PDB file of C-alpha atoms in Angstrom:
ATOM      1  CA  MET A   1       4.626  28.488 -21.609  1.00  0.00           C
ATOM      2  CA  ILE A   2       3.911  24.774 -22.161  1.00  0.00           C
ATOM      3  CA  VAL A   3       7.563  23.908 -21.541  1.00  0.00           C
ATOM      4  CA  VAL A   4       7.561  25.873 -18.286  1.00  0.00           C
ATOM      5  CA  MET A   5       4.385  24.114 -17.138  1.00  0.00           C
ATOM      6  CA  GLU A   6       5.889  20.725 -17.962  1.00  0.00           C
ATOM      7  CA  ILE A   7       9.059  21.524 -16.023  1.00  0.00           C
ATOM      8  CA  THR A   8       7.004  22.723 -13.050  1.00  0.00           C
ATOM      9  CA  PHE A   9       4.866  19.563 -13.122  1.00  0.00           C
ATOM     10  CA  VAL A  10       7.932  17.323 -13.288  1.00  0.00           C
ATOM     11  CA  THR A  11       9.535  19.240 -10.416  1.00  0.00           C
ATOM     12  CA  TYR A  12       6.495  18.860  -8.169  1.00  0.00           C
ATOM     13  CA  LEU A  13       6.082  15.212  -9.136  1.00  0.00           C
ATOM     14  CA  ALA A  14       9.725  14.556  -8.280  1.00  0.00           C
ATOM     15  CA  LEU A  15       9.322  16.305  -4.934  1.00  0.00           C
ATOM     16  CA  VAL A  16       6.246  14.204  -4.112  1.00  0.00           C
ATOM     17  CA  LEU A  17       7.956  10.927  -5.031  1.00  0.00           C
ATOM     18  CA  VAL A  18      11.185  11.730  -3.207  1.00  0.00           C
ATOM     19  CA  GLY A  19       9.192  12.997  -0.233  1.00  0.00           C
ATOM     20  CA  LEU A  20       7.148   9.798  -0.058  1.00  0.00           C
ATOM     21  CA  CYS A  21      10.304   7.640  -0.244  1.00  0.00           C
ATOM     22  CA  LEU A  22      12.146   9.623   2.418  1.00  0.00           C
ATOM     23  CA  GLY A  23       8.983   9.689   4.518  1.00  0.00           C
ATOM     24  CA  SER A  24       8.891   5.892   4.309  1.00  0.00           C
ATOM     25  CA  PHE A  25      12.500   5.835   5.495  1.00  0.00           C
ATOM     26  CA  GLY A  26      11.563   8.197   8.328  1.00  0.00           C
ATOM     27  CA  GLY A  27       8.656   5.991   9.422  1.00  0.00           C
ATOM     28  CA  ALA A  28      10.933   2.944   9.555  1.00  0.00           C
ATOM     29  CA  MET A  29      13.554   4.878  11.521  1.00  0.00           C
ATOM     30  CA  VAL A  30      11.005   5.842  14.171  1.00  0.00           C
ATOM     31  CA  TRP A  31      10.483   2.192  15.099  1.00  0.00           C
ATOM     32  CA  ARG A  32      14.189   1.346  14.922  1.00  0.00           C
ATOM     33  CA  LEU A  33      15.021   4.255  17.188  1.00  0.00           C
ATOM     34  CA  ARG A  34      12.333   3.117  19.606  1.00  0.00           C
ATOM     35  CA  ALA A  35      13.696  -0.439  19.641  1.00  0.00           C
ATOM     36  CA  ARG A  36      17.173   0.856  20.453  1.00  0.00           C
ATOM     37  CA  GLN A  37      15.816   3.208  23.110  1.00  0.00           C
ATOM     38  CA  LEU A  38      14.043   0.359  24.915  1.00  0.00           C
ATOM     39  CA  ALA A  39      17.105  -1.882  24.694  1.00  0.00           C
ATOM     40  CA  ARG A  40      19.263   0.908  26.109  1.00  0.00           C
ATOM     41  CA  ASP A  41      16.776   1.594  28.915  1.00  0.00           C
ATOM     42  CA  LYS A  42      16.840  -2.088  29.860  1.00  0.00           C
ATOM     43  CA  ALA A  43      20.652  -2.226  29.825  1.00  0.00           C
ATOM     44  CA  GLU A  44      20.905   0.905  31.987  1.00  0.00           C
ATOM     45  CA  GLY A  45      18.278  -0.263  34.475  1.00  0.00           C
ATOM     46  CA  GLU A  46      15.765   2.413  33.483  1.00  0.00           C
ATOM     47  CA  PRO A  47      11.989   1.744  33.488  1.00  0.00           C
ATOM     48  CA  TYR A  48      10.779   0.294  30.179  1.00  0.00           C
ATOM     49  CA  ASP A  49       7.785  -1.489  28.680  1.00  0.00           C
ATOM     50  CA  LYS A  50       8.648  -5.187  28.530  1.00  0.00           C
ATOM     51  CA  ASN A  51       5.847  -6.027  26.116  1.00  0.00           C
ATOM     52  CA  GLU A  52       6.847  -3.240  23.753  1.00  0.00           C
ATOM     53  CA  LEU A  53      10.482  -4.309  23.888  1.00  0.00           C
ATOM     54  CA  ALA A  54       9.502  -7.888  23.034  1.00  0.00           C
ATOM     55  CA  ARG A  55       7.537  -6.660  20.012  1.00  0.00           C
ATOM     56  CA  LEU A  56      10.263  -4.342  18.755  1.00  0.00           C
ATOM     57  CA  LYS A  57      13.302  -6.443  19.608  1.00  0.00           C
ATOM     58  CA  LYS A  58      13.190  -8.090  16.171  1.00  0.00           C
ATOM     59  CA  LEU A  59      13.846  -4.668  14.592  1.00  0.00           C
ATOM     60  CA  ASN A  60      17.066  -4.103  16.521  1.00  0.00           C
ATOM     61  CA  THR A  61      19.876  -6.174  15.026  1.00  0.00           C
ATOM     62  CA  GLY A  62      22.554  -3.775  16.226  1.00  0.00           C
ATOM     63  CA  ASN A  63      23.346  -2.742  12.654  1.00  0.00           C
ATOM     64  CA  VAL A  64      21.093  -0.344  10.785  1.00  0.00           C
ATOM     65  CA  MET A  65      22.247  -1.755   7.426  1.00  0.00           C
ATOM     66  CA  ASN A  66      21.120  -5.251   8.442  1.00  0.00           C
ATOM     67  CA  ASP A  67      17.757  -4.189   9.836  1.00  0.00           C
ATOM     68  CA  ARG A  68      14.737  -5.356   7.896  1.00  0.00           C
ATOM     69  CA  SER A  69      11.179  -4.069   8.092  1.00  0.00           C
ATOM     70  CA  ARG A  70       8.899  -6.645   9.679  1.00  0.00           C
ATOM     71  CA  CYS A  71       5.339  -6.981  10.851  1.00  0.00           C
ATOM     72  CA  LEU A  72       5.361  -6.386  14.604  1.00  0.00           C
ATOM     73  CA  SER A  73       2.614  -8.973  15.068  1.00  0.00           C
ATOM     74  CA  CYS A  74       3.842 -12.014  13.114  1.00  0.00           C
ATOM     75  CA  SER A  75       7.466 -11.064  12.257  1.00  0.00           C
ATOM     76  CA  TYR A  76       6.772 -11.359   8.523  1.00  0.00           C
ATOM     77  CA  GLU A  77       9.716  -9.762   6.704  1.00  0.00           C
ATOM     78  CA  LEU A  78       8.302  -7.209   4.310  1.00  0.00           C
ATOM     79  CA  ARG A  79       9.214  -7.626   0.642  1.00  0.00           C
ATOM     80  CA  TRP A  80       9.914  -4.795  -1.770  1.00  0.00           C
ATOM     81  CA  TYR A  81       6.326  -4.790  -2.975  1.00  0.00           C
ATOM     82  CA  ASP A  82       5.173  -4.322   0.621  1.00  0.00           C
ATOM     83  CA  LEU A  83       7.339  -1.217   0.969  1.00  0.00           C
ATOM     84  CA  ILE A  84       6.137   0.971  -1.902  1.00  0.00           C
ATOM     85  CA  PRO A  85       5.354   4.273  -0.140  1.00  0.00           C
ATOM     86  CA  LEU A  86       1.631   4.799   0.444  1.00  0.00           C
ATOM     87  CA  VAL A  87       0.666   2.456  -2.420  1.00  0.00           C
ATOM     88  CA  SER A  88       1.439  -0.757  -0.510  1.00  0.00           C
ATOM     89  CA  TRP A  89      -0.380   0.435   2.601  1.00  0.00           C
ATOM     90  CA  LEU A  90      -3.470   1.409   0.613  1.00  0.00           C
ATOM     91  CA  SER A  91      -3.503  -1.792  -1.453  1.00  0.00           C
ATOM     92  CA  LEU A  92      -3.279  -3.894   1.716  1.00  0.00           C
ATOM     93  CA  ARG A  93      -5.845  -1.663   3.450  1.00  0.00           C
ATOM     94  CA  GLY A  94      -3.433  -1.001   6.285  1.00  0.00           C
ATOM     95  CA  LYS A  95      -2.999  -4.684   7.166  1.00  0.00           C
ATOM     96  CA  CYS A  96      -0.143  -7.178   7.153  1.00  0.00           C
ATOM     97  CA  ARG A  97      -0.056  -9.310   4.010  1.00  0.00           C
ATOM     98  CA  GLN A  98       0.454 -12.483   6.062  1.00  0.00           C
ATOM     99  CA  CYS A  99      -1.394 -12.199   9.391  1.00  0.00           C
ATOM    100  CA  LYS A 100      -3.921  -9.527   8.279  1.00  0.00           C
ATOM    101  CA  LYS A 101      -3.490  -7.569  11.502  1.00  0.00           C
ATOM    102  CA  PRO A 102      -3.527  -3.742  11.312  1.00  0.00           C
ATOM    103  CA  ILE A 103      -0.167  -2.173  10.543  1.00  0.00           C
ATOM    104  CA  GLY A 104      -1.051   1.263  11.868  1.00  0.00           C
ATOM    105  CA  GLY A 105      -1.512   4.675  10.351  1.00  0.00           C
ATOM    106  CA  MET A 106       1.633   6.444  11.552  1.00  0.00           C
ATOM    107  CA  GLU A 107       3.799   5.327   8.622  1.00  0.00           C
ATOM    108  CA  PRO A 108       1.581   6.613   5.771  1.00  0.00           C
ATOM    109  CA  LEU A 109       0.991   9.830   7.711  1.00  0.00           C
ATOM    110  CA  ILE A 110       4.747  10.430   7.917  1.00  0.00           C
ATOM    111  CA  GLU A 111       5.092   9.682   4.199  1.00  0.00           C
ATOM    112  CA  LEU A 112       2.344  12.150   3.327  1.00  0.00           C
ATOM    113  CA  ALA A 113       3.700  14.742   5.757  1.00  0.00           C
ATOM    114  CA  VAL A 114       7.203  14.661   4.274  1.00  0.00           C
ATOM    115  CA  ALA A 115       5.847  14.786   0.712  1.00  0.00           C
ATOM    116  CA  ALA A 116       3.644  17.757   1.646  1.00  0.00           C
ATOM    117  CA  PHE A 117       6.607  19.409   3.365  1.00  0.00           C
ATOM    118  CA  PHE A 118       8.724  19.061   0.217  1.00  0.00           C
ATOM    119  CA  VAL A 119       5.993  20.481  -2.033  1.00  0.00           C
ATOM    120  CA  MET A 120       5.131  23.379   0.289  1.00  0.00           C
ATOM    121  CA  SER A 121       8.797  24.221   0.804  1.00  0.00           C
ATOM    122  CA  TYR A 122       9.328  24.545  -2.938  1.00  0.00           C
ATOM    123  CA  ALA A 123       6.047  26.378  -3.560  1.00  0.00           C
ATOM    124  CA  PHE A 124       6.568  28.953  -0.795  1.00  0.00           C
ATOM    125  CA  TRP A 125      10.362  29.082  -0.531  1.00  0.00           C
ATOM    126  CA  PRO A 126      11.108  32.763   0.175  1.00  0.00           C
ATOM    127  CA  TYR A 127      14.723  32.768  -0.979  1.00  0.00           C
ATOM    128  CA  GLU A 128      16.375  32.567  -4.370  1.00  0.00           C
ATOM    129  CA  LEU A 129      17.080  29.195  -5.967  1.00  0.00           C
ATOM    130  CA  GLU A 130      19.331  30.356  -8.778  1.00  0.00           C
ATOM    131  CA  SER A 131      22.760  30.242  -7.123  1.00  0.00           C
ATOM    132  CA  THR A 132      24.656  27.251  -5.773  1.00  0.00           C
ATOM    133  CA  LEU A 133      24.390  28.613  -2.231  1.00  0.00           C
ATOM    134  CA  GLY A 134      20.636  29.106  -2.608  1.00  0.00           C
ATOM    135  CA  ILE A 135      20.081  25.574  -3.881  1.00  0.00           C
ATOM    136  CA  ALA A 136      22.357  24.135  -1.178  1.00  0.00           C
ATOM    137  CA  ARG A 137      20.346  25.908   1.522  1.00  0.00           C
ATOM    138  CA  PHE A 138      17.092  24.564   0.098  1.00  0.00           C
ATOM    139  CA  VAL A 139      18.417  20.987  -0.099  1.00  0.00           C
ATOM    140  CA  LEU A 140      19.686  21.180   3.498  1.00  0.00           C
ATOM    141  CA  TRP A 141      16.244  22.417   4.580  1.00  0.00           C
ATOM    142  CA  LEU A 142      14.547  19.463   2.869  1.00  0.00           C
ATOM    143  CA  ALA A 143      17.000  17.014   4.452  1.00  0.00           C
ATOM    144  CA  ALA A 144      16.351  18.555   7.859  1.00  0.00           C
ATOM    145  CA  GLY A 145      12.613  18.170   7.209  1.00  0.00           C
ATOM    146  CA  VAL A 146      12.980  14.384   7.190  1.00  0.00           C
ATOM    147  CA  GLY A 147      14.663  14.515  10.587  1.00  0.00           C
ATOM    148  CA  LEU A 148      12.007  16.901  11.890  1.00  0.00           C
ATOM    149  CA  ALA A 149       9.273  14.485  10.768  1.00  0.00           C
ATOM    150  CA  ILE A 150      10.972  11.688  12.718  1.00  0.00           C
ATOM    151  CA  LEU A 151      11.284  13.894  15.806  1.00  0.00           C
ATOM    152  CA  ALA A 152       7.662  15.052  15.590  1.00  0.00           C
ATOM    153  CA  ALA A 153       6.342  11.483  15.275  1.00  0.00           C
ATOM    154  CA  TYR A 154       8.558  10.149  18.077  1.00  0.00           C
ATOM    155  CA  ASP A 155       7.742  12.997  20.468  1.00  0.00           C
ATOM    156  CA  THR A 156       4.014  12.740  19.761  1.00  0.00           C
ATOM    157  CA  ARG A 157       3.979   9.035  20.547  1.00  0.00           C
ATOM    158  CA  TRP A 158       6.569   8.678  23.333  1.00  0.00           C
ATOM    159  CA  PHE A 159       7.249  12.234  24.589  1.00  0.00           C
ATOM    160  CA  LEU A 160      10.948  12.006  23.721  1.00  0.00           C
ATOM    161  CA  LEU A 161      13.243  13.583  21.161  1.00  0.00           C
ATOM    162  CA  PRO A 162      16.039  11.133  20.213  1.00  0.00           C
ATOM    163  CA  ASP A 163      19.526  12.630  20.471  1.00  0.00           C
ATOM    164  CA  LYS A 164      20.780  11.044  17.239  1.00  0.00           C
ATOM    165  CA  VAL A 165      18.140  12.786  15.154  1.00  0.00           C
ATOM    166  CA  ASN A 166      18.407  16.023  17.117  1.00  0.00           C
ATOM    167  CA  PHE A 167      22.164  16.119  16.527  1.00  0.00           C
ATOM    168  CA  ALA A 168      21.644  15.432  12.818  1.00  0.00           C
ATOM    169  CA  VAL A 169      19.247  18.394  12.593  1.00  0.00           C
ATOM    170  CA  ILE A 170      21.725  20.556  14.523  1.00  0.00           C
ATOM    171  CA  GLY A 171      24.472  19.564  12.050  1.00  0.00           C
ATOM    172  CA  LEU A 172      22.295  20.452   9.065  1.00  0.00           C
ATOM    173  CA  GLY A 173      21.327  23.688  10.769  1.00  0.00           C
ATOM    174  CA  ALA A 174      24.978  24.565  11.360  1.00  0.00           C
ATOM    175  CA  ALA A 175      25.642  24.053   7.648  1.00  0.00           C
ATOM    176  CA  VAL A 176      22.739  26.379   6.780  1.00  0.00           C
ATOM    177  CA  ALA A 177      23.995  29.004   9.245  1.00  0.00           C
ATOM    178  CA  LEU A 178      27.459  28.903   7.663  1.00  0.00           C
ATOM    179  CA  LEU A 179      25.913  29.340   4.200  1.00  0.00           C
ATOM    180  CA  VAL A 180      23.877  32.315   5.395  1.00  0.00           C
ATOM    181  CA  ILE A 181      26.864  33.960   7.065  1.00  0.00           C
ATOM    182  CA  GLY A 182      29.217  33.202   4.173  1.00  0.00           C
ATOM    183  CA  GLY A 183      26.762  34.456   1.564  1.00  0.00           C
ATOM    184  CA  SER A 184      25.886  37.657   3.406  1.00  0.00           C
ATOM    185  CA  PRO A 185      27.443  41.004   2.383  1.00  0.00           C
ATOM    186  CA  GLU A 186      27.722  41.693   6.139  1.00  0.00           C
ATOM    187  CA  PRO A 187      28.975  38.428   7.707  1.00  0.00           C
ATOM    188  CA  LEU A 188      29.304  39.848  11.241  1.00  0.00           C
ATOM    189  CA  LEU A 189      25.725  41.122  11.205  1.00  0.00           C
ATOM    190  CA  ALA A 190      24.506  37.775   9.850  1.00  0.00           C
ATOM    191  CA  ALA A 191      26.470  35.906  12.542  1.00  0.00           C
ATOM    192  CA  GLY A 192      24.859  38.138  15.166  1.00  0.00           C
ATOM    193  CA  GLY A 193      21.431  37.262  13.751  1.00  0.00           C
ATOM    194  CA  VAL A 194      22.222  33.549  13.989  1.00  0.00           C
ATOM    195  CA  LEU A 195      23.430  33.932  17.593  1.00  0.00           C
ATOM    196  CA  ALA A 196      20.302  35.892  18.533  1.00  0.00           C
ATOM    197  CA  SER A 197      18.172  33.204  16.889  1.00  0.00           C
ATOM    198  CA  VAL A 198      19.861  30.561  19.050  1.00  0.00           C
ATOM    199  CA  LEU A 199      19.307  32.614  22.197  1.00  0.00           C
ATOM    200  CA  ILE A 200      15.611  33.009  21.378  1.00  0.00           C
ATOM    201  CA  LEU A 201      14.711  29.465  20.366  1.00  0.00           C
ATOM    202  CA  SER A 202      17.143  27.513  22.544  1.00  0.00           C
ATOM    203  CA  GLY A 203      18.198  29.933  25.270  1.00  0.00           C
ATOM    204  CA  ILE A 204      14.679  30.687  26.470  1.00  0.00           C
ATOM    205  CA  TYR A 205      13.921  26.983  26.832  1.00  0.00           C
ATOM    206  CA  LEU A 206      17.218  26.455  28.637  1.00  0.00           C
ATOM    207  CA  VAL A 207      16.187  29.085  31.200  1.00  0.00           C
ATOM    208  CA  LEU A 208      12.771  27.442  31.608  1.00  0.00           C
ATOM    209  CA  TYR A 209      14.469  24.064  32.013  1.00  0.00           C
ATOM    210  CA  LEU A 210      16.814  25.364  34.708  1.00  0.00           C
ATOM    211  CA  VAL A 211      14.113  27.301  36.580  1.00  0.00           C
ATOM    212  CA  SER A 212      11.692  24.347  36.630  1.00  0.00           C
ATOM    213  CA  ARG A 213      14.438  21.743  37.037  1.00  0.00           C
ATOM    214  CA  GLY A 214      13.173  19.912  34.006  1.00  0.00           C
ATOM    215  CA  LYS A 215       9.488  19.896  35.015  1.00  0.00           C
ATOM    216  CA  TRP A 216       8.211  22.378  32.426  1.00  0.00           C
ATOM    217  CA  ILE A 217      10.295  21.358  29.467  1.00  0.00           C
ATOM    218  CA  GLY A 218      12.654  18.566  28.487  1.00  0.00           C
ATOM    219  CA  PHE A 219      16.297  18.978  27.518  1.00  0.00           C
ATOM    220  CA  GLY A 220      15.485  17.472  24.121  1.00  0.00           C
ATOM    221  CA  ASP A 221      13.398  20.572  23.356  1.00  0.00           C
ATOM    222  CA  ILE A 222      16.457  22.748  24.026  1.00  0.00           C
ATOM    223  CA  LYS A 223      18.468  20.746  21.490  1.00  0.00           C
ATOM    224  CA  LEU A 224      15.595  20.899  19.013  1.00  0.00           C
ATOM    225  CA  GLY A 225      15.399  24.665  19.518  1.00  0.00           C
ATOM    226  CA  LEU A 226      19.105  24.910  18.736  1.00  0.00           C
ATOM    227  CA  GLY A 227      18.716  22.973  15.480  1.00  0.00           C
ATOM    228  CA  LEU A 228      15.708  25.025  14.398  1.00  0.00           C
ATOM    229  CA  ALA A 229      17.417  28.300  15.314  1.00  0.00           C
ATOM    230  CA  LEU A 230      20.385  27.404  13.125  1.00  0.00           C
ATOM    231  CA  LEU A 231      18.105  26.372  10.246  1.00  0.00           C
ATOM    232  CA  LEU A 232      16.250  29.691  10.421  1.00  0.00           C
ATOM    233  CA  ALA A 233      19.481  31.655  10.971  1.00  0.00           C
ATOM    234  CA  ASP A 234      17.558  34.862  11.652  1.00  0.00           C
ATOM    235  CA  TRP A 235      16.426  36.304  14.961  1.00  0.00           C
ATOM    236  CA  GLN A 236      13.223  37.733  13.496  1.00  0.00           C
ATOM    237  CA  LEU A 237      12.230  34.331  12.117  1.00  0.00           C
ATOM    238  CA  ALA A 238      13.050  32.797  15.505  1.00  0.00           C
ATOM    239  CA  PHE A 239      10.518  35.146  17.108  1.00  0.00           C
ATOM    240  CA  VAL A 240       7.935  34.202  14.477  1.00  0.00           C
ATOM    241  CA  ALA A 241       8.608  30.496  15.141  1.00  0.00           C
ATOM    242  CA  LEU A 242       8.229  30.953  18.891  1.00  0.00           C
ATOM    243  CA  PHE A 243       4.992  32.892  18.479  1.00  0.00           C
ATOM    244  CA  ALA A 244       3.579  30.453  15.908  1.00  0.00           C
ATOM    245  CA  ALA A 245       4.435  27.417  18.050  1.00  0.00           C
ATOM    246  CA  ASN A 246       2.610  28.825  21.069  1.00  0.00           C
ATOM    247  CA  LEU A 247      -0.324  30.012  18.952  1.00  0.00           C
ATOM    248  CA  ILE A 248      -0.730  26.572  17.352  1.00  0.00           C
ATOM    249  CA  GLY A 249      -0.484  25.003  20.803  1.00  0.00           C
ATOM    250  CA  CYS A 250      -3.248  27.265  22.123  1.00  0.00           C
ATOM    251  CA  LEU A 251      -5.479  26.518  19.134  1.00  0.00           C
ATOM    252  CA  ILE A 252      -5.105  22.790  19.837  1.00  0.00           C
ATOM    253  CA  ILE A 253      -4.995  22.658  23.625  1.00  0.00           C
ATOM    254  CA  ILE A 254      -7.630  25.223  24.656  1.00  0.00           C
ATOM    255  CA  PRO A 255     -10.498  23.670  22.608  1.00  0.00           C
ATOM    256  CA  GLY A 256      -9.403  20.243  23.897  1.00  0.00           C
ATOM    257  CA  MET A 257      -9.567  21.461  27.492  1.00  0.00           C
ATOM    258  CA  ILE A 258     -12.974  23.051  26.934  1.00  0.00           C
ATOM    259  CA  ALA A 259     -14.259  19.786  25.443  1.00  0.00           C
ATOM    260  CA  GLY A 260     -12.782  17.846  28.367  1.00  0.00           C
ATOM    261  CA  LYS A 261     -10.473  15.804  26.131  1.00  0.00           C
ATOM    262  CA  ILE A 262      -7.309  17.369  27.560  1.00  0.00           C
ATOM    263  CA  LYS A 263      -6.802  17.733  31.307  1.00  0.00           C
ATOM    264  CA  ARG A 264      -4.996  20.686  32.875  1.00  0.00           C
ATOM    265  CA  ASN A 265      -2.156  18.448  34.076  1.00  0.00           C
ATOM    266  CA  ALA A 266      -1.869  16.550  30.776  1.00  0.00           C
ATOM    267  CA  HIS A 267       1.597  16.103  29.278  1.00  0.00           C
ATOM    268  CA  VAL A 268       1.590  17.779  25.870  1.00  0.00           C
ATOM    269  CA  PRO A 269       4.640  17.232  23.616  1.00  0.00           C
ATOM    270  CA  PHE A 270       6.002  20.620  22.612  1.00  0.00           C
ATOM    271  CA  GLY A 271       8.430  19.337  19.972  1.00  0.00           C
ATOM    272  CA  PRO A 272       5.837  18.999  17.167  1.00  0.00           C
ATOM    273  CA  LEU A 273       4.477  22.477  17.958  1.00  0.00           C
ATOM    274  CA  LEU A 274       7.953  24.003  17.825  1.00  0.00           C
ATOM    275  CA  ILE A 275       8.642  22.236  14.529  1.00  0.00           C
ATOM    276  CA  ALA A 276       5.354  23.477  13.047  1.00  0.00           C
ATOM    277  CA  GLY A 277       6.165  27.002  14.211  1.00  0.00           C
ATOM    278  CA  ALA A 278       9.609  26.840  12.600  1.00  0.00           C
ATOM    279  CA  VAL A 279       8.142  25.647   9.283  1.00  0.00           C
ATOM    280  CA  VAL A 280       5.674  28.545   9.317  1.00  0.00           C
ATOM    281  CA  ALA A 281       8.504  30.953  10.142  1.00  0.00           C
ATOM    282  CA  GLN A 282      10.805  29.662   7.403  1.00  0.00           C
ATOM    283  CA  LEU A 283       8.231  29.704   4.604  1.00  0.00           C
ATOM    284  CA  PHE A 284       6.094  32.685   5.583  1.00  0.00           C
ATOM    285  CA  GLY A 285       8.168  34.530   8.184  1.00  0.00           C
ATOM    286  CA  PRO A 286      10.042  36.847   5.781  1.00  0.00           C
ATOM    287  CA  ALA A 287       6.775  38.110   4.278  1.00  0.00           C
ATOM    288  CA  MET A 288       5.229  38.430   7.752  1.00  0.00           C
ATOM    289  CA  THR A 289       8.143  40.440   9.161  1.00  0.00           C
ATOM    290  CA  GLU A 290       8.218  42.681   6.080  1.00  0.00           C
ATOM    291  CA  TRP A 291       4.470  43.307   6.377  1.00  0.00           C
ATOM    292  CA  TYR A 292       4.863  44.087  10.090  1.00  0.00           C
ATOM    293  CA  SER A 293       7.721  46.525   9.396  1.00  0.00           C
ATOM    294  CA  LEU A 294       5.664  48.369   6.784  1.00  0.00           C
ATOM    295  CA  LEU A 295       2.683  48.524   9.157  1.00  0.00           C
ATOM    296  CA  LEU A 296       4.892  49.755  11.998  1.00  0.00           C
ATOM    297  CA  PHE A 297       6.325  52.651  10.033  1.00  0.00           C
ATOM    298  CA  LEU A 298       3.131  53.800   8.320  1.00  0.00           C
TER     299      LEU A 298
END
């Protein structure tokens, strides 16, 4: 019993530490992606924020491997002891070591979110983790979670879902779908479930996009829906994700509208809601669908 408890503690500790580190990477990538987006908008003659581009230009060297984390106020290049996930931010009280100006709270929030995602995924993972295929699926899900954190943060702040991250999530989702189909005793039935999942989470948004000519929903949400559908690889879970995303949106938006904090014509990013719905569906969807089936046939 003591050995089992020690192994469990070490596992959760490892998940927290790895989650914090990958969350730190995700937070840095958000700003690098934004710097590249602004530079691309300028080069293509699209509208862009000149002041924001000037602040972020120092992050865009053209080579991700050469990029260095810097203070956006004084250009101070952060040292290794400034980059310890969560610890550095707390020890500096959220301020730059050199100029003492606020760094911002987005980065530690992403770190905490990814760490929490890793822990919750392991604690509530509904599938087996004893086979190679089962472990591979879980690892791919965790890797996709880092990309989803980046997408959620970027969409919340700038109402955009970067293609590079979306395509990475789609690639990871495709790998999961292949594992599910290959590991199923009925591959054709499993493939049909994956296809139906794609039609539900991506196809519906494609129809809305075409009907509204892009006014109701962005094309990035369609790509995100595709990645999430492949990660879930099950049409029932896709329905749960769609329902959960809209329910979470209502729980956030309706009270905000009643309080006057959100206007009827306000632009609300749907990407984070869809991601939250997919996480709920992946971790709790199998139990929810089983409970619903039992209730239906009572």
